[in-house]
Amino acid sequence: MRLGRIASPDGVAFVSIDGESGDMTAREIAEHPFGTPTFTGRSWPLADVRLLAPILASKVICIGKNYAAHIAEMGGAAPADPVIFLKPNTAIIGPHVPIQLPANASPVHYEGELAVVIGRPCKDVPAARAAENILGYTIGNDVSARDQQQADGQWARAKGHDTFCPVGPWIVTDVDPADLQVRTEVNGQVKQDSRTSLMIHDVGAIVEWISAVMTLLPGDLILTGTPDGVGPLEDGDTVAITIEGIGTLSNPVVRKGKS
């Protein structure tokens, strides 16, 4: 199932997105998408509505240094345990919403990532039972201001700007995350091309590690780390991240304050 969130002439709603490219329909879900969704009977052609970020997360937990090739390109060392940090939920935007480059940050990098969506409250989850607590998977872009990351010695400001967490286009509930292609293009040129099978810590290990620290709530997002090939975004660019079995998340890039 593909679960999304839309803005229609009738308001904002969670939906199930049915059909194939060019002929998709958004069926309205009553209340929320967790558990077994029920439907209101209303639907719209997907072309007639606007896709929003597919979930409202209480928090966004990110994994750093989770692909060996990315660690090498950044000049670091592979950690024994997952490295976690947080993005504020105010950084979340949906498909086609502009990423805004701050005037005081350069370079600002894209980071294409598989994102996990938590499906129910959970704590101290063993890796072998992680799937029981996952609603599905979507695409995330961990946008990062590298100069601020280096200057601050921690990552909250560099990764926490408004618009620095594009997510979407929808959540897929029946995909296996073990070995999916992750590809990032900027202006149509491939910049990242890797597979989730190359993650140092897989989804189960990540959920176990994070849930030992904090309670995870329905809708919480976990960004699982980026492969090698990160690079700068400039005013006027378009960045598109495609993950096998999920879809493509595309966002334009603008300089903040530019009219």
Coordinates of C-alpha atoms in Angstrom, one line a residue:
M1 CA 0.0 0.0 0.0
R2 CA 1.1 3.6 -0.7
L3 CA 0.1 6.0 2.0
G4 CA 0.2 9.8 1.5
R5 CA -1.0 13.1 2.7
I6 CA -2.7 15.6 0.4
A7 CA -4.2 19.1 0.2
S8 CA -7.4 19.1 -1.9
P9 CA -10.2 21.6 -2.3
D10 CA -11.8 19.9 0.6
G11 CA -8.8 20.3 3.0
V12 CA -5.9 18.1 4.2
A13 CA -6.2 14.4 4.4
F14 CA -4.3 11.1 4.7
V15 CA -4.9 8.9 1.6
S16 CA -4.2 5.6 0.0
I17 CA -2.6 6.2 -3.4
D18 CA -3.9 3.6 -5.9
G19 CA -3.1 2.9 -9.5
E20 CA 0.1 3.4 -11.6
S21 CA 1.9 6.4 -12.9
G22 CA -0.3 8.6 -15.0
D23 CA -3.5 7.2 -13.6
M24 CA -3.3 7.4 -9.8
T25 CA -6.2 8.0 -7.4
A26 CA -6.0 9.3 -3.9
R27 CA -8.6 7.6 -1.6
E28 CA -9.3 9.5 1.6
I29 CA -8.5 7.7 4.9
A30 CA -10.7 8.4 7.9
E31 CA -8.6 9.9 10.8
H32 CA -5.1 8.4 10.4
P33 CA -3.2 5.7 8.5
F34 CA -2.0 3.6 11.4
G35 CA -3.3 0.1 12.1
T36 CA -5.9 -0.9 9.5
P37 CA -7.1 2.2 7.7
T38 CA -10.8 2.9 7.0
F39 CA -12.0 5.0 4.1
T40 CA -14.5 7.8 3.8
G41 CA -15.5 7.0 0.3
R42 CA -14.1 10.2 -1.1
S43 CA -11.3 10.2 -3.8
W44 CA -9.6 12.4 -6.2
P45 CA -7.3 11.9 -9.2
L46 CA -3.8 12.4 -7.9
A47 CA -3.2 15.0 -10.6
D48 CA -6.0 17.2 -9.0
V49 CA -4.5 17.4 -5.5
R50 CA -1.1 18.4 -4.0
L51 CA 1.1 15.9 -2.3
L52 CA 2.3 17.0 1.2
A53 CA 4.9 15.5 3.4
P54 CA 3.3 12.0 4.0
I55 CA 3.5 12.1 7.8
L56 CA 3.6 14.6 10.7
A57 CA 6.5 13.4 12.8
S58 CA 7.0 14.3 16.5
K59 CA 10.7 13.9 15.8
V60 CA 13.2 13.1 13.1
I61 CA 16.0 10.9 14.2
C62 CA 18.9 10.6 11.8
I63 CA 21.8 8.2 11.4
G64 CA 25.3 9.6 10.6
K65 CA 28.2 7.7 9.1
N66 CA 26.2 4.6 7.9
Y67 CA 27.9 4.0 4.5
A68 CA 31.6 3.2 4.4
A69 CA 32.1 5.1 1.1
H70 CA 30.5 8.2 2.5
I71 CA 32.6 8.1 5.6
A72 CA 35.7 7.8 3.4
E73 CA 34.7 10.8 1.3
M74 CA 34.1 12.9 4.4
G75 CA 37.5 11.8 5.9
G76 CA 36.1 10.0 9.0
A77 CA 36.2 6.6 10.6
A78 CA 33.4 4.0 10.7
P79 CA 31.7 4.0 14.2
A80 CA 31.2 0.7 16.1
D81 CA 27.6 1.8 17.0
P82 CA 25.1 3.9 15.2
V83 CA 25.6 7.7 15.4
I84 CA 22.3 9.4 16.0
F85 CA 21.2 13.1 15.9
L86 CA 17.9 14.9 15.6
K87 CA 16.3 17.3 13.1
P88 CA 13.3 19.4 14.3
N89 CA 10.0 18.5 12.8
T90 CA 9.8 22.1 11.5
A91 CA 12.5 21.2 8.9
I92 CA 10.1 18.8 7.2
I93 CA 8.7 19.7 3.8
G94 CA 7.0 17.7 1.1
P95 CA 7.6 17.0 -2.6
H96 CA 8.2 20.0 -4.9
V97 CA 8.5 22.5 -2.0
P98 CA 11.6 24.6 -2.3
I99 CA 14.7 23.9 -0.2
Q100 CA 15.7 27.3 1.0
L101 CA 19.5 28.0 1.2
P102 CA 20.3 30.2 4.2
A103 CA 22.2 33.4 3.3
N104 CA 24.9 32.6 5.9
A105 CA 25.5 29.0 4.9
S106 CA 27.8 27.6 2.2
P107 CA 28.1 24.9 1.0
V108 CA 24.7 23.3 1.6
H109 CA 24.7 19.6 0.6
Y110 CA 22.0 17.1 -0.4
E111 CA 22.0 13.7 1.3
G112 CA 19.6 11.1 -0.2
E113 CA 18.4 8.6 2.3
L114 CA 15.9 5.8 3.0
A115 CA 13.5 6.9 5.7
V116 CA 11.7 4.6 8.1
V117 CA 8.2 5.6 9.4
I118 CA 7.3 4.3 12.8
G119 CA 3.8 2.7 13.1
R120 CA 3.1 2.4 16.8
P121 CA 4.6 3.5 20.2
C122 CA 7.6 1.4 21.0
K123 CA 10.5 1.2 23.4
D124 CA 13.4 -1.2 23.7
V125 CA 12.7 -3.0 20.4
P126 CA 14.9 -6.0 19.6
A127 CA 16.3 -5.8 16.0
A128 CA 14.4 -9.0 15.1
R129 CA 11.1 -7.4 15.9
A130 CA 11.7 -4.0 14.4
A131 CA 9.4 -4.7 11.4
E132 CA 6.4 -5.1 13.8
N133 CA 6.8 -1.4 14.8
I134 CA 7.3 0.1 11.3
L135 CA 4.5 1.5 9.2
G136 CA 6.5 1.7 6.0
Y137 CA 9.3 3.5 4.2
T138 CA 9.7 6.7 2.4
I139 CA 12.5 9.0 1.0
G140 CA 14.3 11.7 3.0
N141 CA 16.9 14.3 2.1
D142 CA 19.1 15.2 5.1
V143 CA 20.1 18.7 3.8
S144 CA 23.2 19.9 5.6
A145 CA 25.1 23.2 5.9
R146 CA 28.6 21.9 5.9
D147 CA 30.3 25.1 7.1
Q148 CA 28.0 25.3 10.1
Q149 CA 28.5 21.6 10.8
Q150 CA 32.3 22.1 11.0
A151 CA 32.1 25.4 12.9
D152 CA 29.8 24.2 15.6
G153 CA 31.2 20.8 16.4
Q154 CA 27.7 19.4 16.6
W155 CA 25.0 19.2 13.9
A156 CA 21.8 20.8 15.3
R157 CA 22.1 24.2 13.5
A158 CA 23.6 22.8 10.3
K159 CA 20.9 20.2 9.8
G160 CA 18.0 21.9 11.5
H161 CA 17.1 24.9 9.2
D162 CA 13.5 25.1 8.0
T163 CA 13.1 23.1 4.7
F164 CA 16.2 21.0 5.5
C165 CA 14.2 17.7 5.7
P166 CA 12.3 17.0 2.4
V167 CA 10.2 13.8 2.8
G168 CA 8.0 11.9 0.4
P169 CA 6.4 11.4 -2.0
W170 CA 4.5 8.8 0.0
I171 CA 5.0 5.9 2.4
V172 CA 5.2 2.3 1.0
T173 CA 4.2 -0.3 3.5
D174 CA 5.2 -3.5 1.7
V175 CA 8.8 -2.9 0.5
D176 CA 11.8 -4.9 1.9
P177 CA 14.5 -2.3 2.9
A178 CA 17.4 -4.7 2.8
D179 CA 18.7 -4.1 -0.7
L180 CA 17.2 -1.1 -2.5
Q181 CA 18.9 1.2 -5.0
V182 CA 19.3 4.8 -3.7
R183 CA 20.0 7.4 -6.5
T184 CA 20.2 11.1 -6.3
E185 CA 20.2 13.4 -9.3
V186 CA 20.8 17.2 -9.4
N187 CA 19.5 18.9 -12.5
G188 CA 19.3 15.4 -14.1
Q189 CA 22.9 14.4 -13.4
V190 CA 23.4 11.3 -11.2
K191 CA 25.3 12.2 -8.0
Q192 CA 24.6 9.3 -5.7
D193 CA 24.0 5.7 -6.8
S194 CA 24.2 3.0 -4.1
R195 CA 22.2 0.3 -2.3
T196 CA 20.8 0.0 1.2
S197 CA 22.6 -3.4 1.5
L198 CA 25.8 -1.3 1.9
M199 CA 24.5 0.3 5.2
I200 CA 26.9 -0.5 8.1
H201 CA 23.9 -0.7 10.5
D202 CA 20.7 -2.1 9.0
V203 CA 17.1 -1.0 9.8
G204 CA 16.7 -3.6 12.6
A205 CA 19.9 -2.6 14.3
I206 CA 19.0 1.1 13.9
V207 CA 15.5 0.7 15.5
E208 CA 17.0 -1.3 18.3
W209 CA 19.7 1.3 19.0
I210 CA 17.4 4.3 18.9
S211 CA 14.5 2.7 20.9
A212 CA 16.9 1.8 23.7
V213 CA 17.4 5.6 24.1
M214 CA 14.0 7.1 23.4
T215 CA 10.4 6.1 23.0
L216 CA 9.3 6.1 19.3
L217 CA 5.9 7.3 18.5
P218 CA 3.6 6.7 15.5
G219 CA 4.8 8.9 12.6
D220 CA 8.3 9.4 13.8
L221 CA 10.9 9.4 11.0
I222 CA 14.3 7.7 11.0
L223 CA 16.7 8.7 8.3
T224 CA 19.1 5.8 7.8
G225 CA 22.2 7.6 6.5
T226 CA 23.4 8.7 3.1
P227 CA 25.8 7.0 0.7
D228 CA 28.8 8.6 -1.0
G229 CA 28.4 11.3 -3.6
V230 CA 27.1 14.2 -1.5
G231 CA 27.6 17.6 -2.9
P232 CA 26.5 21.2 -3.0
L233 CA 23.1 22.6 -3.9
E234 CA 22.9 26.0 -5.6
D235 CA 20.1 28.5 -6.2
G236 CA 18.0 27.2 -9.2
D237 CA 18.9 23.5 -8.8
T238 CA 16.5 20.7 -8.7
V239 CA 17.4 17.7 -6.5
A240 CA 15.6 14.4 -7.1
I241 CA 16.1 11.2 -5.0
T242 CA 14.8 7.9 -6.2
I243 CA 14.6 4.8 -4.1
E244 CA 13.7 1.5 -5.7
G245 CA 10.2 0.3 -4.9
I246 CA 9.2 3.6 -3.4
G247 CA 9.4 6.4 -6.0
T248 CA 11.0 9.8 -6.5
L249 CA 11.2 12.8 -4.1
S250 CA 12.0 16.0 -6.1
N251 CA 12.5 19.6 -4.7
P252 CA 13.7 22.8 -6.3
V253 CA 16.3 24.9 -4.5
V254 CA 16.2 28.6 -3.9
R255 CA 18.3 31.1 -2.0
K256 CA 16.4 32.2 1.1
G257 CA 15.0 35.7 0.8
K258 CA 15.2 35.8 -3.0
S259 CA 12.1 37.1 -4.7

